[in-house]
Coordinates of C-alpha atoms in Angstrom, one line a residue:
Chain A
X267 CA 0.0 0.0 0.0
X268 CA 1.3 3.4 -1.0
X269 CA 2.4 5.6 1.9
X270 CA 1.3 9.3 1.8
X271 CA 4.1 11.7 1.3
X272 CA 4.3 15.2 2.8
X273 CA 5.5 16.9 -0.5
X274 CA 2.5 16.1 -2.5
X275 CA 1.2 19.5 -3.4
X276 CA -0.7 22.1 -1.3
X277 CA -3.6 19.8 -0.3
X278 CA -2.9 17.8 2.7
X279 CA -6.2 16.1 2.4
X280 CA -6.0 12.3 2.0
X281 CA -8.4 10.6 -0.4
X282 CA -9.5 7.0 0.3
X283 CA -10.3 4.6 -2.6
X284 CA -11.5 1.0 -2.6
X285 CA -10.6 -1.7 -5.0
X286 CA -13.1 -4.0 -6.6
X287 CA -11.9 -6.7 -4.2
X288 CA -12.5 -4.6 -1.2
X289 CA -9.0 -3.3 -0.3
X290 CA -8.7 0.3 1.0
X291 CA -5.9 2.6 -0.3
X292 CA -5.3 6.4 0.4
X293 CA -3.4 9.0 -1.5
X294 CA -3.0 12.8 -1.3
X295 CA -5.8 14.8 -3.1
X296 CA -3.3 16.1 -5.5
X297 CA -2.5 12.5 -6.5
X298 CA -6.1 11.6 -6.8
X299 CA -6.6 14.7 -9.0
X300 CA -4.5 13.0 -11.7
X301 CA -7.4 10.6 -12.3
X302 CA -10.2 12.4 -14.2
X303 CA -12.8 10.1 -12.4
X304 CA -11.6 10.7 -9.0
X305 CA -11.2 14.5 -9.7
X306 CA -14.9 14.6 -10.6
X307 CA -15.9 12.5 -7.6
X308 CA -14.0 14.8 -5.2
X309 CA -15.3 17.9 -7.0
X310 CA -19.0 16.3 -6.4
X311 CA -18.2 15.6 -2.7
X312 CA -18.3 11.9 -3.1
X313 CA -14.9 11.4 -1.3
X314 CA -15.9 10.4 2.2
X315 CA -14.2 8.3 4.9
X316 CA -15.7 5.1 3.5
X317 CA -13.7 5.7 0.3
X318 CA -14.4 5.9 -3.5
X319 CA -15.4 2.6 -4.7
X320 CA -13.6 1.5 -8.0
X321 CA -15.8 -1.4 -9.0
X322 CA -13.7 -2.5 -12.0
X323 CA -10.1 -2.0 -10.5
X324 CA -8.6 -4.8 -8.5
X325 CA -6.2 -4.2 -5.6
X326 CA -3.1 -5.3 -7.4
X327 CA -3.3 -2.7 -10.2
X328 CA -4.7 -0.1 -7.9
X329 CA -1.8 -0.2 -5.6
X330 CA 0.5 0.5 -8.6
X331 CA -1.7 3.3 -9.7
X332 CA -1.8 4.9 -6.3
X333 CA 2.0 4.7 -6.5
X334 CA 2.3 6.3 -9.9
X335 CA -0.2 9.2 -8.9
X336 CA 1.5 9.9 -5.6
X337 CA 4.8 10.1 -7.3
X338 CA 3.7 12.3 -10.2
X339 CA 1.6 14.6 -8.0
X340 CA 4.6 15.3 -5.8
X341 CA 6.6 16.2 -8.9
X342 CA 4.0 18.0 -11.1
X343 CA 5.3 21.4 -11.8
X344 CA 8.5 23.5 -12.1
X345 CA 10.7 20.5 -12.6
X346 CA 14.5 20.8 -12.7
X347 CA 16.1 18.7 -15.6
X348 CA 17.3 16.4 -12.9
X349 CA 13.9 15.8 -11.5
X350 CA 12.4 15.4 -15.0
X351 CA 15.1 12.8 -15.6
X352 CA 14.4 11.1 -12.3
X353 CA 10.7 10.9 -13.2
X354 CA 11.5 9.4 -16.6
X355 CA 13.6 6.8 -14.8
X356 CA 10.6 6.1 -12.3
X357 CA 8.3 5.7 -15.3
X358 CA 10.6 3.4 -17.2
X359 CA 11.1 1.1 -14.1
X360 CA 7.4 1.5 -13.1
X361 CA 6.2 0.0 -16.5
X362 CA 8.5 -3.1 -16.4
X363 CA 5.8 -5.4 -15.6
X364 CA 4.5 -8.6 -16.9
X365 CA 1.7 -8.6 -19.4
X366 CA -1.1 -9.5 -17.0
X367 CA -0.2 -6.4 -15.0
X368 CA 0.3 -4.4 -18.1
X369 CA -3.1 -5.4 -19.3
X370 CA -4.7 -4.4 -15.9
X371 CA -2.9 -1.0 -16.0
X372 CA -4.0 -0.2 -19.5
X373 CA -7.6 -1.0 -18.6
X374 CA -7.6 0.7 -15.3
X375 CA -5.7 3.7 -16.4
X376 CA -8.2 4.3 -19.2
X377 CA -11.1 3.8 -16.9
X378 CA -9.8 6.0 -14.2
X379 CA -8.6 8.6 -16.7
X380 CA -5.0 8.8 -15.6
X381 CA -3.6 10.2 -18.9
X382 CA 0.1 10.0 -18.1
X383 CA -0.2 6.4 -17.1
X384 CA -2.4 5.5 -19.9
X385 CA 0.1 6.9 -22.4
X386 CA 2.9 5.0 -20.6
X387 CA 1.1 1.7 -20.7
X388 CA -0.1 2.2 -24.4
X389 CA 3.5 2.9 -25.4
X390 CA 4.9 0.0 -23.5
X391 CA 2.4 -2.5 -25.1
X392 CA 3.2 -1.0 -28.6
X393 CA 6.9 -1.5 -28.0
X394 CA 6.2 -5.2 -27.0
X395 CA 4.2 -5.6 -30.3
X396 CA 6.9 -4.1 -32.5
X397 CA 9.0 -6.2 -35.0
X398 CA 7.2 -9.4 -34.2
X399 CA 5.2 -11.7 -36.4
X400 CA 1.6 -12.4 -35.6
X401 CA 2.5 -15.8 -34.1
X402 CA 5.2 -14.2 -31.8
X403 CA 2.6 -11.7 -30.7
X404 CA 0.1 -14.4 -29.8
X405 CA 2.9 -16.0 -27.7
X406 CA 3.8 -12.7 -26.0
X407 CA 0.2 -12.0 -25.1
X408 CA -1.1 -15.4 -24.6
X409 CA -3.7 -15.0 -27.6
X410 CA -5.2 -18.0 -29.3
X411 CA -5.4 -17.9 -33.1
X412 CA -9.2 -17.9 -33.6
X413 CA -9.3 -17.2 -37.3
X414 CA -11.1 -19.7 -39.6
X415 CA -9.1 -21.2 -42.5
X416 CA -10.8 -19.0 -44.9
X417 CA -10.0 -15.9 -42.9
X418 CA -6.3 -17.1 -42.6
X419 CA -6.2 -17.2 -46.4
X420 CA -7.7 -13.8 -46.8
X421 CA -5.2 -12.3 -44.4
X422 CA -2.3 -13.9 -46.0
X423 CA -3.4 -12.6 -49.5
X424 CA -3.8 -9.1 -48.1
X425 CA -0.7 -8.3 -46.5
X426 CA 1.5 -11.3 -46.9
X427 CA 4.6 -9.1 -47.5
X428 CA 4.3 -7.6 -43.8
X429 CA 4.9 -11.1 -42.4
X430 CA 8.2 -11.7 -44.1
X431 CA 10.5 -9.6 -42.0
X432 CA 14.0 -9.6 -43.6
X433 CA 16.8 -8.1 -41.6
X434 CA 19.6 -6.9 -44.0
X435 CA 22.9 -8.9 -43.1
X436 CA 25.1 -5.7 -42.7
X437 CA 24.2 -3.0 -40.3
X438 CA 22.8 -0.2 -42.3
X439 CA 22.6 3.5 -41.3
Chain B
X646 CA -5.5 -12.9 -4.2
X647 CA -4.9 -14.4 -7.6
X648 CA -6.8 -13.0 -10.6
X649 CA -7.2 -15.0 -13.8
X650 CA -4.6 -14.3 -16.6
X651 CA -5.4 -11.3 -18.6
X652 CA -7.1 -12.1 -22.0
X653 CA -5.4 -9.8 -24.5
X654 CA -7.9 -10.7 -27.3
X655 CA -10.6 -9.2 -25.0
X656 CA -8.8 -5.8 -24.5
X657 CA -11.5 -3.1 -25.0
X658 CA -11.3 -2.0 -28.5
X659 CA -10.8 1.7 -27.6
X660 CA -7.8 0.8 -25.5
X661 CA -6.4 -1.5 -28.2
X662 CA -7.0 1.1 -30.6
X663 CA -4.8 3.6 -28.7
X664 CA -2.0 1.0 -28.8
X665 CA -2.4 0.2 -32.6
X666 CA -2.3 3.9 -33.4
X667 CA 1.3 3.9 -32.0
X668 CA 2.5 1.4 -34.6
X669 CA 4.2 1.9 -38.0
X670 CA 2.4 0.4 -40.8
X671 CA 4.1 -2.9 -41.1
X672 CA 3.4 -3.6 -37.4
X673 CA -0.2 -2.6 -37.8
X674 CA -0.7 -4.9 -40.7
X675 CA 0.8 -7.8 -38.7
X676 CA -1.3 -7.0 -35.6
X677 CA -4.4 -7.3 -37.7
X678 CA -3.3 -11.0 -38.2
X679 CA -3.2 -11.9 -34.6
X680 CA -6.8 -12.7 -33.9
X681 CA -10.2 -11.6 -34.9
X682 CA -10.8 -8.9 -32.2
X683 CA -7.4 -7.3 -33.0
X684 CA -8.2 -7.5 -36.7
X685 CA -11.6 -5.8 -36.3
X686 CA -10.0 -2.9 -34.3
X687 CA -7.0 -2.6 -36.7
X688 CA -9.5 -2.5 -39.5
X689 CA -11.6 0.1 -37.8
X690 CA -9.0 2.6 -37.0
X691 CA -8.1 2.5 -40.7
X692 CA -11.7 2.6 -42.1
X693 CA -12.6 5.5 -39.8
X694 CA -9.5 7.4 -40.9
X695 CA -8.1 7.4 -37.3
X696 CA -4.8 5.9 -38.2
X697 CA -3.0 9.1 -39.1
X698 CA 0.4 8.3 -37.5
X699 CA 3.3 9.9 -39.5
X700 CA 5.5 7.1 -40.6
X701 CA 9.3 6.9 -40.3
X702 CA 10.5 7.3 -44.0
X703 CA 11.3 4.1 -46.0
X704 CA 13.5 3.6 -48.8
X705 CA 11.7 1.9 -51.8
X706 CA 13.6 0.3 -54.6
X707 CA 13.3 -2.5 -57.0
X708 CA 15.7 -5.5 -57.6
X709 CA 16.1 -8.2 -60.2
X710 CA 15.5 -10.8 -57.4
X711 CA 12.1 -9.3 -56.5
X712 CA 11.0 -9.1 -60.1
X713 CA 9.5 -6.3 -62.0
X714 CA 6.1 -6.3 -60.2
X715 CA 7.5 -6.0 -56.7
X716 CA 9.1 -3.3 -54.8
X717 CA 11.4 -3.7 -51.8
X718 CA 10.7 -1.4 -48.9
X719 CA 13.5 -0.8 -46.4
X720 CA 12.1 0.5 -43.1
X721 CA 14.3 2.9 -41.1
X722 CA 11.9 2.2 -38.1
X723 CA 12.4 -1.6 -37.8
X724 CA 15.6 -1.8 -40.0
X725 CA 14.0 -4.6 -42.0
X726 CA 13.1 -5.0 -45.6
X727 CA 9.9 -6.0 -47.0
X728 CA 9.0 -7.3 -50.5
X729 CA 5.6 -5.9 -51.7
X730 CA 3.9 -6.9 -54.8
X731 CA 2.2 -4.1 -56.6
X732 CA -0.4 -3.6 -59.2
X733 CA 0.4 -3.1 -62.9
X734 CA 2.0 -1.5 -64.7
X735 CA 5.2 -3.3 -63.3
X736 CA 6.7 -1.1 -60.7
X737 CA 10.4 -1.7 -62.1
X738 CA 9.3 -0.4 -65.5
X739 CA 8.0 2.8 -64.1
X740 CA 9.9 5.9 -63.2
X741 CA 9.4 7.3 -59.8
X742 CA 9.2 11.1 -60.0
X743 CA 8.0 11.9 -56.5
X744 CA 6.9 10.5 -53.0
X745 CA 4.7 12.3 -50.5
X746 CA 2.7 11.1 -47.5
X747 CA 3.3 7.4 -48.2
X748 CA 2.4 7.7 -51.9
X749 CA 4.4 7.5 -55.0
X750 CA 4.1 9.6 -58.1
X751 CA 5.2 7.2 -61.0
X752 CA 5.5 7.7 -64.8
X753 CA 4.6 4.5 -66.9
X754 CA 6.0 3.6 -70.3
X755 CA 3.7 6.0 -72.0
X756 CA 4.9 8.6 -69.6
X757 CA 1.4 8.7 -68.0
X758 CA 1.3 9.5 -64.3
X759 CA -0.1 7.5 -61.4
X760 CA -0.4 7.8 -57.7
X761 CA 0.5 4.5 -56.1
X762 CA 0.4 3.6 -52.3
X763 CA 3.0 0.8 -52.0
X764 CA 1.7 -0.3 -48.6
X765 CA -1.8 -0.8 -49.6
X766 CA -1.6 -1.2 -53.5
X767 CA -4.2 1.6 -53.9
X768 CA -3.6 3.3 -57.3
X769 CA -5.0 6.6 -58.8
X770 CA -4.5 7.8 -62.3
X771 CA -3.5 11.4 -62.8
X772 CA -4.6 13.5 -65.8
X773 CA -2.9 12.6 -69.1
X774 CA 0.3 14.2 -69.9
X775 CA -1.2 15.3 -73.1
X776 CA -3.3 17.8 -71.1
X777 CA -0.2 19.7 -69.8
X778 CA -0.2 23.0 -71.7
X779 CA 3.3 22.4 -73.3
X780 CA 2.7 18.9 -74.6
X781 CA 1.0 17.7 -77.8
X782 CA 0.6 14.0 -78.9
X783 CA 1.8 13.2 -82.4
X784 CA 0.2 10.4 -84.1
X785 CA 1.5 8.1 -87.0
X786 CA -0.3 7.4 -90.2
X787 CA -2.2 4.6 -88.4
X788 CA -3.6 6.9 -85.7
X789 CA -1.3 5.4 -83.1
X790 CA 0.5 7.6 -80.5
X791 CA 3.9 8.0 -81.9
X792 CA 5.6 10.9 -80.0
X793 CA 5.0 13.6 -77.7
X794 CA 6.1 17.1 -78.7
X795 CA 7.1 19.8 -76.1
X796 CA 6.9 23.4 -77.1
X797 CA 9.4 25.8 -75.3
X798 CA 7.4 28.5 -74.1
X799 CA 7.1 29.9 -70.7
X800 CA 6.1 33.4 -69.2
X801 CA 8.6 35.1 -71.5
X802 CA 8.2 33.2 -74.8
X803 CA 4.7 33.2 -76.1
X804 CA 3.1 29.9 -77.1
X805 CA 2.0 31.5 -80.5
X806 CA 5.6 32.5 -81.6
X807 CA 6.2 31.0 -85.1
X808 CA 9.8 30.1 -84.3
X809 CA 9.3 28.5 -81.0
X810 CA 11.6 25.7 -80.2
X811 CA 10.1 22.2 -79.8
X812 CA 11.5 18.8 -79.1
X813 CA 9.8 15.4 -79.6
X814 CA 10.2 12.2 -77.7
X815 CA 8.9 8.7 -78.1
X816 CA 6.3 8.0 -75.3
X817 CA 8.5 5.8 -73.3
X818 CA 11.5 8.1 -73.1
X819 CA 9.6 11.3 -72.8
X820 CA 9.3 10.8 -69.1
X821 CA 13.1 10.9 -68.5
X822 CA 13.2 14.5 -70.2
X823 CA 9.9 16.0 -69.1
X824 CA 9.4 15.2 -65.4
X825 CA 11.6 16.6 -62.7
X826 CA 9.6 16.1 -59.5
X827 CA 6.0 15.8 -58.3
X828 CA 4.7 16.7 -54.9
X829 CA 1.3 15.8 -53.3
X830 CA -0.4 18.1 -51.0
X831 CA -1.7 15.5 -48.6
X832 CA -2.7 11.8 -48.3
X833 CA -4.9 11.1 -51.2
X834 CA -6.8 8.3 -49.3
X835 CA -8.0 11.0 -46.9
X836 CA -9.8 13.1 -49.3
X837 CA -9.1 16.0 -51.6
X838 CA -5.5 16.6 -52.7
X839 CA -3.6 18.4 -55.3
X840 CA -0.4 17.3 -57.2
X841 CA 2.3 20.0 -58.2
X842 CA 4.4 18.9 -61.0
X843 CA 7.8 20.5 -61.7
X844 CA 8.5 19.9 -65.5
X845 CA 10.3 21.1 -68.6
X846 CA 10.7 23.3 -70.4
X847 CA 12.4 25.7 -68.1
X848 CA 11.4 23.9 -64.8
X849 CA 7.8 25.2 -64.7
X850 CA 4.9 24.3 -62.6
X851 CA 1.6 22.5 -63.5
X852 CA -1.0 21.2 -61.0
X853 CA -3.9 19.0 -60.9
X854 CA -6.5 18.9 -58.1
X855 CA -8.3 15.5 -57.3
X856 CA -11.0 15.2 -59.8
X857 CA -9.4 17.4 -62.5
X858 CA -9.5 16.2 -66.0
X859 CA -6.4 18.3 -67.0
X860 CA -3.2 19.8 -65.7
X861 CA -3.2 23.6 -65.1
X862 CA -0.2 25.5 -66.0
X863 CA 1.1 28.0 -63.4
X864 CA 1.9 30.8 -65.7
X865 CA 4.3 33.6 -64.5
X866 CA 5.0 36.9 -66.2
X867 CA 8.7 35.9 -66.7
X868 CA 10.9 32.8 -66.6
X869 CA 11.0 31.2 -63.3
X870 CA 13.0 28.2 -62.7
X871 CA 11.6 25.8 -60.0
X872 CA 13.5 23.1 -58.4
X873 CA 11.6 21.9 -55.2
X874 CA 8.2 22.4 -53.7
X875 CA 6.5 21.7 -50.3
X876 CA 3.0 22.2 -49.1
X877 CA 1.8 23.6 -45.9
X878 CA -1.7 24.8 -44.6
X879 CA -3.4 25.0 -48.0
X880 CA -0.4 26.5 -50.0
X881 CA 2.4 25.2 -52.2
X882 CA 5.7 26.7 -51.5
X883 CA 7.8 26.4 -54.7
X884 CA 11.6 27.0 -54.6
X885 CA 13.5 28.3 -57.5
X886 CA 17.2 27.5 -58.4
X887 CA 18.0 31.0 -57.1
X888 CA 16.4 30.1 -53.7
X889 CA 13.3 32.4 -54.3
X890 CA 10.1 31.1 -52.9
X891 CA 6.7 31.4 -54.5
X892 CA 3.6 30.8 -52.6
X893 CA 0.9 29.2 -54.9
X894 CA -2.5 28.7 -53.6
X895 CA -4.6 26.3 -55.8
X896 CA -7.6 26.1 -53.4
X897 CA -9.8 28.5 -55.4
X898 CA -13.3 27.7 -56.3
X899 CA -12.6 26.9 -60.0
X900 CA -10.4 24.0 -60.6
X901 CA -8.0 25.9 -62.8
X902 CA -7.6 29.0 -60.6
X903 CA -4.7 29.8 -58.5
X904 CA -3.0 32.7 -56.9
X905 CA 0.7 33.3 -56.3
X906 CA 2.9 35.7 -54.6
X907 CA 6.6 36.0 -54.1
X908 CA 7.5 35.5 -50.5
X909 CA 11.2 35.4 -50.8
X910 CA 13.2 37.1 -53.5
X911 CA 16.2 35.3 -55.3
X912 CA 19.1 35.2 -53.0
X913 CA 21.9 33.0 -54.3
X914 CA 23.5 32.1 -57.7
X915 CA 21.8 29.4 -59.5
X916 CA 22.4 26.0 -57.9
X917 CA 20.7 22.9 -59.4
X918 CA 20.2 20.6 -56.5
X919 CA 18.4 22.8 -54.0
X920 CA 15.7 21.9 -51.7
X921 CA 13.2 23.5 -49.3
X922 CA 12.0 22.0 -46.0
X923 CA 9.8 23.2 -43.2
X924 CA 11.1 22.2 -39.7
X925 CA 8.9 20.9 -36.9
X926 CA 9.4 24.4 -35.3
X927 CA 8.1 26.2 -38.4
X928 CA 11.3 27.5 -39.8
X929 CA 12.1 27.2 -43.6
X930 CA 15.4 25.7 -44.5
X931 CA 17.1 26.1 -47.9
X932 CA 19.5 23.1 -48.7
X933 CA 22.0 22.8 -51.4
X934 CA 23.5 19.5 -52.4
X935 CA 26.8 19.3 -54.4
X936 CA 27.8 16.2 -56.2
X937 CA 31.1 15.0 -57.7
X938 CA 31.6 12.4 -60.4
X939 CA 33.8 9.6 -59.3
X940 CA 36.4 9.6 -61.9
X941 CA 38.2 6.6 -60.6
X942 CA 35.5 4.4 -61.8
X943 CA 34.9 3.7 -65.5
X944 CA 31.2 4.4 -65.3
X945 CA 31.7 7.9 -63.8
X946 CA 29.1 7.5 -60.9
X947 CA 27.7 10.6 -59.2
X948 CA 28.2 10.9 -55.6
X949 CA 26.8 13.4 -53.1
X950 CA 29.8 15.3 -51.7
X951 CA 28.4 18.1 -49.6
X952 CA 25.1 19.3 -48.3
X953 CA 24.7 22.9 -47.0
X954 CA 21.7 24.1 -45.0
X955 CA 20.7 27.8 -44.5
X956 CA 17.8 29.2 -42.6
X957 CA 15.6 31.5 -44.6
X958 CA 14.7 34.8 -43.1
X959 CA 11.6 35.9 -44.9
X960 CA 11.6 39.3 -43.3
X961 CA 15.0 40.3 -44.2
X962 CA 14.6 38.4 -47.5
X963 CA 18.1 36.6 -46.9
X964 CA 19.5 33.3 -46.0
X965 CA 22.0 32.4 -43.2
X966 CA 23.9 29.2 -42.9
X967 CA 23.2 27.1 -39.8
X968 CA 25.7 25.1 -37.5
X969 CA 23.4 22.2 -37.0
X970 CA 19.9 21.1 -38.0
X971 CA 18.4 21.6 -34.6
X972 CA 18.7 17.9 -33.9
X973 CA 16.3 17.1 -36.6
X974 CA 16.8 14.6 -39.5
X975 CA 16.2 15.7 -43.1
X976 CA 15.2 13.6 -46.2
X977 CA 16.0 15.0 -49.7
X978 CA 15.8 13.7 -53.2
X979 CA 12.8 12.6 -55.3
X980 CA 10.7 12.4 -52.1
X981 CA 8.9 15.3 -50.5
X982 CA 11.6 17.2 -48.8
X983 CA 11.1 16.5 -45.0
X984 CA 12.3 17.5 -41.7
X985 CA 11.6 15.3 -38.8
X986 CA 12.4 15.6 -35.1
X987 CA 14.2 12.7 -33.6
X988 CA 12.2 13.1 -30.6
X989 CA 9.2 11.9 -32.6
X990 CA 11.3 9.4 -34.7
X991 CA 13.9 7.9 -32.4
X992 CA 15.3 5.6 -34.9
X993 CA 16.6 8.4 -37.1
X994 CA 20.0 10.2 -36.5
X995 CA 19.9 13.9 -35.3
X996 CA 21.6 16.4 -37.7
X997 CA 21.9 13.9 -40.4
X998 CA 20.6 14.2 -43.9
X999 CA 19.2 11.1 -45.6
X1000 CA 19.3 11.4 -49.4
X1001 CA 18.6 9.5 -52.6
X1002 CA 19.5 10.6 -56.0
X1003 CA 17.5 13.0 -58.1
X1004 CA 20.1 14.4 -60.6
X1005 CA 18.2 14.5 -63.9
X1006 CA 21.2 13.6 -66.1
X1007 CA 22.1 10.6 -64.0
X1008 CA 18.9 9.3 -62.5
X1009 CA 17.6 7.2 -65.3
X1010 CA 20.9 5.6 -66.2
X1011 CA 19.7 2.6 -64.4
X1012 CA 22.8 0.5 -64.7
X1013 CA 24.8 2.9 -62.4
X1014 CA 25.2 2.4 -58.7
X1015 CA 22.6 4.9 -57.0
X1016 CA 23.7 7.7 -54.8
X1017 CA 21.7 6.8 -51.8
X1018 CA 23.1 7.4 -48.4
X1019 CA 23.4 9.5 -45.2
X1020 CA 25.1 12.8 -44.6
X1021 CA 26.5 13.9 -41.3
X1022 CA 25.9 17.6 -41.3
X1023 CA 27.9 18.6 -38.2
X1024 CA 31.0 16.7 -39.5
X1025 CA 30.4 17.6 -43.1
X1026 CA 30.9 13.9 -44.0
X1027 CA 29.1 11.2 -45.9
X1028 CA 28.3 8.0 -44.1
X1029 CA 28.2 4.8 -45.7
X1030 CA 25.9 4.1 -48.7
X1031 CA 22.7 2.4 -48.0
X1032 CA 22.6 -0.7 -50.2
X1033 CA 24.9 -2.1 -52.8
X1034 CA 24.4 -1.8 -56.6
X1035 CA 21.1 -3.7 -56.8
X1036 CA 19.0 -0.5 -56.6
X1037 CA 17.3 0.0 -59.8
X1038 CA 14.8 2.7 -59.4

């Protein structure tokens, strides 16, 4: 569970959230404001001691999201170059997760409207897809090939060239 | 508590869409072959016109091994080559006179022009070359197209002069002589577009908008020699070999109407290989390429020896050499002259100029090794050439 930090913006108010599986978390209001959904709830006075219920976000991804928001809210404006670099490193390490967690973060960040995290997870997923054949992507993401033989044939005809990835022998510029 | 493993084929379409929009086109096409739901999303984002990702430039060429109907695409993004079969006429028998926004402008063996998208195989015919103001078809006794005649008039020389010079060329070689470069205003698969043609005699301009039946000559009061052209925000910016820039607006209500104004006066001595690019920061750069002939080799190949870059100051009407390219990567040649930020295209090298050859005297001597490579602007040196001598086009 993410600990509250003192340097999280002007507001000292802590916001409580509850995961779909009933775990409670809290974070500074400035951190919660990074989520569009939470910000609207706070503005509408829906944030009370019982916590805001997030019906589709389980505890595991929610803990990560609270971490992310707390870190980013603490370093939101007027960053020095070093701080910006540090935040970049935090992001890079933060998103080094397995595909199950990545999936949960993608969906939860989108649902909660955490723009920075959504972008981070989207880019990470795109990076995992890049340069792979359809079969390699199925392996990476644990996807079952559900095409009918007719569809397979159609796909092959359409963009067969894209499946033949040839890496030139010498390193080109 | 343990949650069941994520089902990536079940990822909500809007979220998957965000991911797929980040991919270059070969990856997007491959993603469409993973499973039915990914396929549906990949098709939707293309069908709905959402897939507007600017692509990292590719080098396109033909080889004897791939055959006349296929092109090889070398992707700078994934450093891989793909062999793409393309619709007729055979790509190796066409001349490529331009590329913009992922589309090629090609001239076939009758010197007629097509727009061709090598990634999707889409093809559009442009108005016939015989509709260009300066061109006349000549027929033989049996009524077959025999030659094209080009009349040498421009803003100075009247088209009705009795002693006007003219040359004739057979349809298949006419294209070598006539076309210099073609530039498209935008992606033709996304709606209206215009094509600006730089052509002989005297490096003049003609344009055609989507749906036009003929080319419209951009007539000037005097003789203006154009070498390059870009398009921005509704206007073509055409550059002369004296580095003057003319803004040409072809978006008027009538298809053959246009307006033009001089936005930068001539400011250099004539230089044949000049280019105009717009940087992501909105500045206009003027580039000069100098080539040398490799006399050590029997076949006298042309090689890019130097590329200079100047910033254009439209207020003071002058140009000033720059020390670096602002960390950007530039692309010059037959392609739409482009300047890209390496922040957006991390696979590109900053302050480098990627070039292919466009010298009108050498380009169509197809047996020669092509002048394709990368130039390091900061160190004034040419890096290694891209691919060996199999480039044909």
